Amino acid sequence: MEWGVLTHAAGPRDSATELADTVRLAVRAEELGFGSFWVAQHHLGVQQGHASSPLVVLAAVAARTERIGLGTAVVVGALEHPLRLVEDAATVDALSGGRLQLGLGAGSDPGVAEVFGIRPQDRHARLDTALDALAGADVVPAAGGLRDRLWLATSSETGVRTAAERGTGLLSGRRSGPAGPDDARSAGLLARFRAAGGRRVGLSRPLVPGASREEVRDLLAPHIARSGRDPVAHLAAGNVYAGTEDEVATGLAADPCLPYATRLLCHVQPARLTFAELDPILRRVARLARGFRDGPDPREDHRRASTA
């Protein structure tokens, strides 16, 4: 399982500062040995996000890095002109030496679609058009290699079938709530994706390891409260893998979706942290990744315990 870093490039500071920190974060992720770096798209400042054009951001990252994979998680394909999307993605892929992992989705915000002049009910059909363009467009730079590095973000039965039929990877996120995340339902969808021949699964999870549970709680509490949630209840429900490195590793190992993942996309949402705050977290996550790679697989321990 490859470990990657996912950022929403979100925060209260000006866009120049937040985007510069995003590039710095990618450079640090490469230095720490992560396999990929993913940027989420947020139009119109939704969720305080600044990366309305993640492919442009990744072009800047490509110029500062040499090895790390560069992913979009995701570009809202329904809002893009299909041919322009293919050209932009192919350009970033050429600039980066074939490192782009292109994640697409239909988008979940009807209000944003309407601002773009798109009827919300047309989003999925327009995404299909974008996928068709990627499958067959003859553009310069050539986009042929991207077809093997295409991902579809979905949490529906229909989307899972589409990803399996088209041979794309599947990006699976997490819905948080007062009762905790519904990971069992997601695991069922991932199982069906694999059974239908799907091979690549990117699993997005919030991981925030720190020196102590109290330190992490104090760091996250203002951000969780700002989103209208009770910090104590939100963390107690398991919506974020937060605490010491051992506590985070134990929680992650028990995630029913983890056995299906070929890539783990680690992020810190709903927090909007600065690079200075993210740097020690990223270093701890890198140690966690080495522990999963080099030691006994914690997932096996969990599977044995759950069948005992």
Coordinates of C-alpha atoms in Angstrom, one line a residue:
M1 CA 0.0 0.0 0.0
E2 CA 1.4 3.3 -1.1
W3 CA 1.1 6.2 1.4
G4 CA 0.3 9.7 -0.1
V5 CA -0.5 13.1 1.2
L6 CA -3.8 14.9 0.4
T7 CA -4.3 18.6 0.9
H8 CA -7.4 20.8 0.5
A9 CA -5.1 23.9 0.4
A10 CA -7.6 25.5 2.8
G11 CA -7.2 28.2 5.4
P12 CA -8.1 31.7 6.4
R13 CA -4.9 33.3 5.0
D14 CA -4.6 34.9 1.6
S15 CA -4.4 32.6 -1.4
A16 CA -0.7 33.4 -2.2
T17 CA 0.3 32.3 1.2
E18 CA -1.9 29.2 1.3
L19 CA -0.8 28.0 -2.2
A20 CA 2.9 28.7 -1.4
D21 CA 2.5 26.5 1.7
T22 CA 0.9 23.8 -0.5
V23 CA 3.9 23.7 -2.7
R24 CA 6.2 23.5 0.3
L25 CA 4.1 20.7 1.7
A26 CA 4.6 18.7 -1.5
V27 CA 8.3 19.2 -1.4
R28 CA 8.4 18.0 2.2
A29 CA 6.2 15.0 1.4
E30 CA 8.8 14.0 -1.3
E31 CA 11.6 14.4 1.2
L32 CA 9.9 12.2 3.7
G33 CA 9.4 9.4 1.2
F34 CA 5.7 9.6 0.5
G35 CA 4.6 8.1 -2.9
S36 CA 2.2 10.8 -4.0
F37 CA 0.8 14.2 -3.3
W38 CA -2.9 15.0 -4.0
V39 CA -4.7 18.4 -4.2
A40 CA -8.5 18.8 -3.8
Q41 CA -10.4 21.3 -5.9
H42 CA -12.6 23.9 -4.2
H43 CA -14.4 26.4 -6.4
L44 CA -15.4 29.9 -5.1
G45 CA -13.6 29.6 -1.8
V46 CA -15.9 26.8 -0.6
Q47 CA -14.5 25.3 2.7
Q48 CA -11.9 28.1 2.6
G49 CA -10.2 26.2 -0.2
H50 CA -7.8 28.1 -2.5
A51 CA -7.0 25.5 -5.1
S52 CA -9.7 26.2 -7.7
S53 CA -7.3 25.0 -10.4
P54 CA -5.4 22.0 -8.9
L55 CA -3.7 21.2 -12.2
V56 CA -2.1 24.6 -12.2
V57 CA -1.0 24.0 -8.6
L58 CA 0.5 20.7 -9.5
A59 CA 2.4 22.2 -12.4
A60 CA 4.1 24.4 -9.8
V61 CA 4.8 21.3 -7.6
A62 CA 6.2 19.5 -10.6
A63 CA 8.8 22.2 -11.0
R64 CA 10.0 21.8 -7.4
T65 CA 10.0 18.0 -7.2
E66 CA 11.4 15.0 -9.1
R67 CA 9.9 11.7 -8.0
I68 CA 6.6 12.1 -6.1
G69 CA 3.3 11.3 -7.9
L70 CA 1.0 14.2 -8.4
G71 CA -2.7 13.7 -8.0
T72 CA -6.0 15.5 -8.2
A73 CA -8.6 14.4 -5.6
V74 CA -10.5 15.6 -7.3
V75 CA -11.1 17.8 -10.3
V76 CA -14.9 18.3 -10.8
G77 CA -15.0 17.0 -14.3
A78 CA -18.6 17.9 -14.8
L79 CA -17.7 21.6 -14.7
E80 CA -14.8 21.4 -17.2
H81 CA -14.8 21.5 -21.0
P82 CA -13.7 17.9 -21.8
L83 CA -11.1 18.7 -24.4
R84 CA -9.5 21.5 -22.3
L85 CA -9.4 19.2 -19.3
V86 CA -7.6 16.6 -21.3
E87 CA -5.1 19.2 -22.7
D88 CA -4.4 20.7 -19.3
A89 CA -3.9 17.3 -17.6
A90 CA -1.7 16.1 -20.5
T91 CA 0.4 19.2 -20.1
V92 CA 1.0 18.7 -16.4
D93 CA 1.8 15.0 -17.1
A94 CA 4.4 16.0 -19.7
L95 CA 5.9 18.7 -17.5
S96 CA 6.2 16.2 -14.6
G97 CA 7.7 13.3 -16.5
G98 CA 4.5 11.2 -16.4
R99 CA 3.8 11.6 -12.7
L100 CA 0.1 12.8 -12.9
Q101 CA -2.6 10.7 -11.3
L102 CA -5.9 12.3 -12.5
G103 CA -8.8 12.0 -10.1
L104 CA -12.2 13.2 -11.4
G105 CA -15.6 13.5 -9.8
A106 CA -19.1 14.8 -10.5
G107 CA -19.1 17.3 -7.7
S108 CA -21.3 17.3 -4.6
D109 CA -22.3 21.0 -4.4
P110 CA -25.3 21.9 -6.6
G111 CA -24.8 25.6 -5.9
V112 CA -21.4 25.6 -7.5
A113 CA -22.7 23.8 -10.5
E114 CA -25.4 26.4 -11.0
V115 CA -22.8 29.2 -10.8
F116 CA -21.0 27.5 -13.7
G117 CA -24.2 27.4 -15.6
I118 CA -24.6 23.6 -15.2
R119 CA -27.8 22.0 -14.1
P120 CA -27.1 19.9 -11.0
Q121 CA -29.0 16.9 -12.5
D122 CA -26.6 17.0 -15.5
R123 CA -23.4 16.6 -13.5
H124 CA -23.0 12.8 -13.9
A125 CA -23.7 12.8 -17.6
R126 CA -21.2 15.6 -18.1
L127 CA -18.6 13.6 -16.1
D128 CA -19.2 10.6 -18.4
T129 CA -18.5 12.9 -21.4
A130 CA -15.2 14.0 -19.7
L131 CA -14.3 10.3 -19.2
D132 CA -15.0 9.5 -22.8
A133 CA -12.8 12.4 -23.9
L134 CA -9.9 11.0 -21.8
A135 CA -10.4 7.6 -23.4
G136 CA -10.2 8.8 -26.9
A137 CA -9.0 12.3 -27.4
D138 CA -6.0 12.9 -29.7
V139 CA -4.3 15.9 -28.1
V140 CA -0.9 17.6 -27.8
P141 CA 0.8 16.8 -25.5
A142 CA -0.4 13.2 -25.9
A143 CA -2.6 11.9 -23.1
G144 CA -2.3 8.1 -23.8
G145 CA -0.4 7.3 -20.6
L146 CA -3.0 9.1 -18.4
R147 CA -5.6 6.6 -19.3
D148 CA -3.9 4.1 -17.0
R149 CA -3.6 6.7 -14.2
L150 CA -7.3 7.8 -14.1
W151 CA -9.3 7.7 -10.9
L152 CA -13.0 8.2 -10.2
A153 CA -14.3 9.5 -6.9
T154 CA -17.6 8.1 -5.9
S155 CA -19.6 6.8 -3.0
S156 CA -22.5 5.3 -5.0
E157 CA -23.2 1.8 -6.4
T158 CA -23.5 3.4 -9.9
G159 CA -20.2 5.1 -9.6
V160 CA -18.5 1.9 -8.5
R161 CA -19.9 0.1 -11.5
T162 CA -18.7 2.9 -13.8
A163 CA -15.2 2.8 -12.4
A164 CA -15.0 -1.0 -12.7
E165 CA -16.4 -1.0 -16.2
R166 CA -14.0 1.8 -17.4
G167 CA -11.0 0.3 -15.7
T168 CA -10.3 3.4 -13.6
G169 CA -9.1 3.5 -10.0
L170 CA -11.6 4.3 -7.3
L171 CA -11.1 7.2 -4.8
S172 CA -13.1 6.6 -1.6
G173 CA -13.6 9.3 0.9
R174 CA -15.3 9.4 4.3
R175 CA -18.5 10.9 5.5
S176 CA -18.3 12.1 9.1
G177 CA -21.2 12.4 11.4
P178 CA -22.3 12.5 15.1
A179 CA -22.5 8.7 15.1
G180 CA -19.1 8.3 13.5
P181 CA -18.1 7.5 9.9
D182 CA -20.1 4.9 8.0
D183 CA -17.0 2.9 7.0
A184 CA -18.9 -0.5 6.9
R185 CA -21.0 0.8 4.0
S186 CA -17.9 2.0 2.2
A187 CA -16.1 -1.3 2.7
G188 CA -19.0 -3.0 1.1
L189 CA -18.7 -0.8 -2.0
L190 CA -15.0 -1.4 -2.2
A191 CA -15.5 -5.1 -2.0
R192 CA -18.0 -5.0 -4.9
F193 CA -15.5 -2.9 -6.9
R194 CA -12.8 -5.5 -6.4
A195 CA -15.2 -8.3 -7.2
A196 CA -16.0 -6.6 -10.4
G197 CA -12.4 -6.5 -11.5
G198 CA -11.4 -3.1 -10.0
R199 CA -7.7 -3.1 -9.0
R200 CA -6.8 0.4 -7.7
V201 CA -8.3 1.9 -4.6
G202 CA -7.3 5.2 -3.1
L203 CA -8.6 5.6 0.4
S204 CA -8.8 9.1 1.9
R205 CA -8.4 9.2 5.7
P206 CA -7.8 12.0 8.3
L207 CA -4.7 11.1 10.3
V208 CA -3.4 13.5 13.0
P209 CA -0.7 11.9 15.2
G210 CA 0.8 14.0 17.9
A211 CA 2.8 13.7 21.2
S212 CA -0.4 13.0 23.1
R213 CA -4.2 12.8 22.6
E214 CA -4.6 16.1 24.5
E215 CA -2.1 17.9 22.2
V216 CA -4.0 16.8 19.1
R217 CA -7.4 17.6 20.7
D218 CA -6.2 21.1 21.5
L219 CA -4.9 21.6 18.0
L220 CA -8.0 20.4 16.2
A221 CA -10.7 21.7 18.6
P222 CA -11.0 25.3 17.2
H223 CA -11.2 24.0 13.6
I224 CA -13.8 21.4 14.4
A225 CA -15.9 23.9 16.4
R226 CA -15.7 26.4 13.5
S227 CA -17.5 23.8 11.3
G228 CA -20.4 23.7 13.8
R229 CA -19.4 20.4 15.4
D230 CA -18.6 19.6 19.0
P231 CA -14.9 18.8 19.1
V232 CA -15.1 16.2 21.9
A233 CA -17.9 14.3 20.4
H234 CA -16.5 14.5 16.9
L235 CA -13.2 13.0 18.0
A236 CA -14.8 10.5 20.3
A237 CA -16.9 9.2 17.5
G238 CA -13.8 8.3 15.6
N239 CA -14.2 10.7 12.7
V240 CA -10.5 11.5 12.8
Y241 CA -7.7 9.1 13.6
A242 CA -6.1 11.4 16.2
G243 CA -3.8 10.8 19.2
T244 CA -0.4 9.3 19.7
E245 CA 1.2 7.5 16.8
D246 CA 0.3 4.1 18.4
E247 CA -3.3 5.2 18.8
V248 CA -3.6 6.4 15.2
A249 CA -2.0 3.2 14.0
T250 CA -4.4 1.1 16.0
G251 CA -7.5 3.0 14.7
L252 CA -6.3 2.8 11.2
A253 CA -5.6 -0.9 11.4
A254 CA -9.2 -1.5 12.4
D255 CA -10.6 0.5 9.5
P256 CA -12.7 -2.0 7.5
C257 CA -11.8 -0.3 4.2
L258 CA -8.1 -0.5 4.7
P259 CA -7.7 -4.1 3.3
Y260 CA -9.0 -2.9 0.0
A261 CA -6.7 0.1 -0.4
T262 CA -3.7 0.2 -2.7
R263 CA -3.1 3.9 -1.8
L264 CA -3.7 5.7 1.4
L265 CA -4.3 9.4 1.1
C266 CA -3.6 11.1 4.4
H267 CA -5.0 14.5 5.3
V268 CA -5.9 16.6 8.4
Q269 CA -9.4 17.8 7.5
P270 CA -11.4 19.5 8.9
A271 CA -8.4 21.5 10.2
R272 CA -6.9 24.3 8.2
L273 CA -3.3 24.2 9.4
T274 CA -0.2 26.2 8.4
F275 CA 2.9 24.5 7.0
A276 CA 4.6 25.0 10.4
E277 CA 1.8 23.0 12.1
L278 CA 1.6 20.4 9.3
D279 CA 5.3 19.6 9.2
P280 CA 5.6 17.7 12.5
I281 CA 2.3 15.9 11.7
L282 CA 3.7 14.8 8.3
R283 CA 6.9 13.6 9.9
R284 CA 4.9 11.4 12.3
V285 CA 2.7 10.1 9.5
A286 CA 5.9 9.2 7.6
R287 CA 7.0 7.1 10.6
L288 CA 3.6 5.4 10.7
A289 CA 4.0 4.5 7.1
R290 CA 7.4 3.0 7.7
G291 CA 5.9 1.0 10.6
F292 CA 3.2 -0.4 8.3
R293 CA 5.8 -1.3 5.7
D294 CA 8.6 -2.7 7.8
G295 CA 6.8 -4.4 10.7
P296 CA 4.1 -7.0 10.9
D297 CA 1.1 -5.7 9.0
P298 CA -1.3 -4.3 11.7
R299 CA -4.2 -5.1 9.4
E300 CA -3.5 -8.8 9.8
D301 CA -3.6 -8.4 13.6
H302 CA -7.0 -6.7 13.3
R303 CA -8.3 -9.4 11.0
R304 CA -7.2 -12.2 13.4
A305 CA -8.7 -10.4 16.4
S306 CA -12.0 -9.8 14.6
T307 CA -12.4 -13.5 13.7
A308 CA -11.3 -14.9 17.1

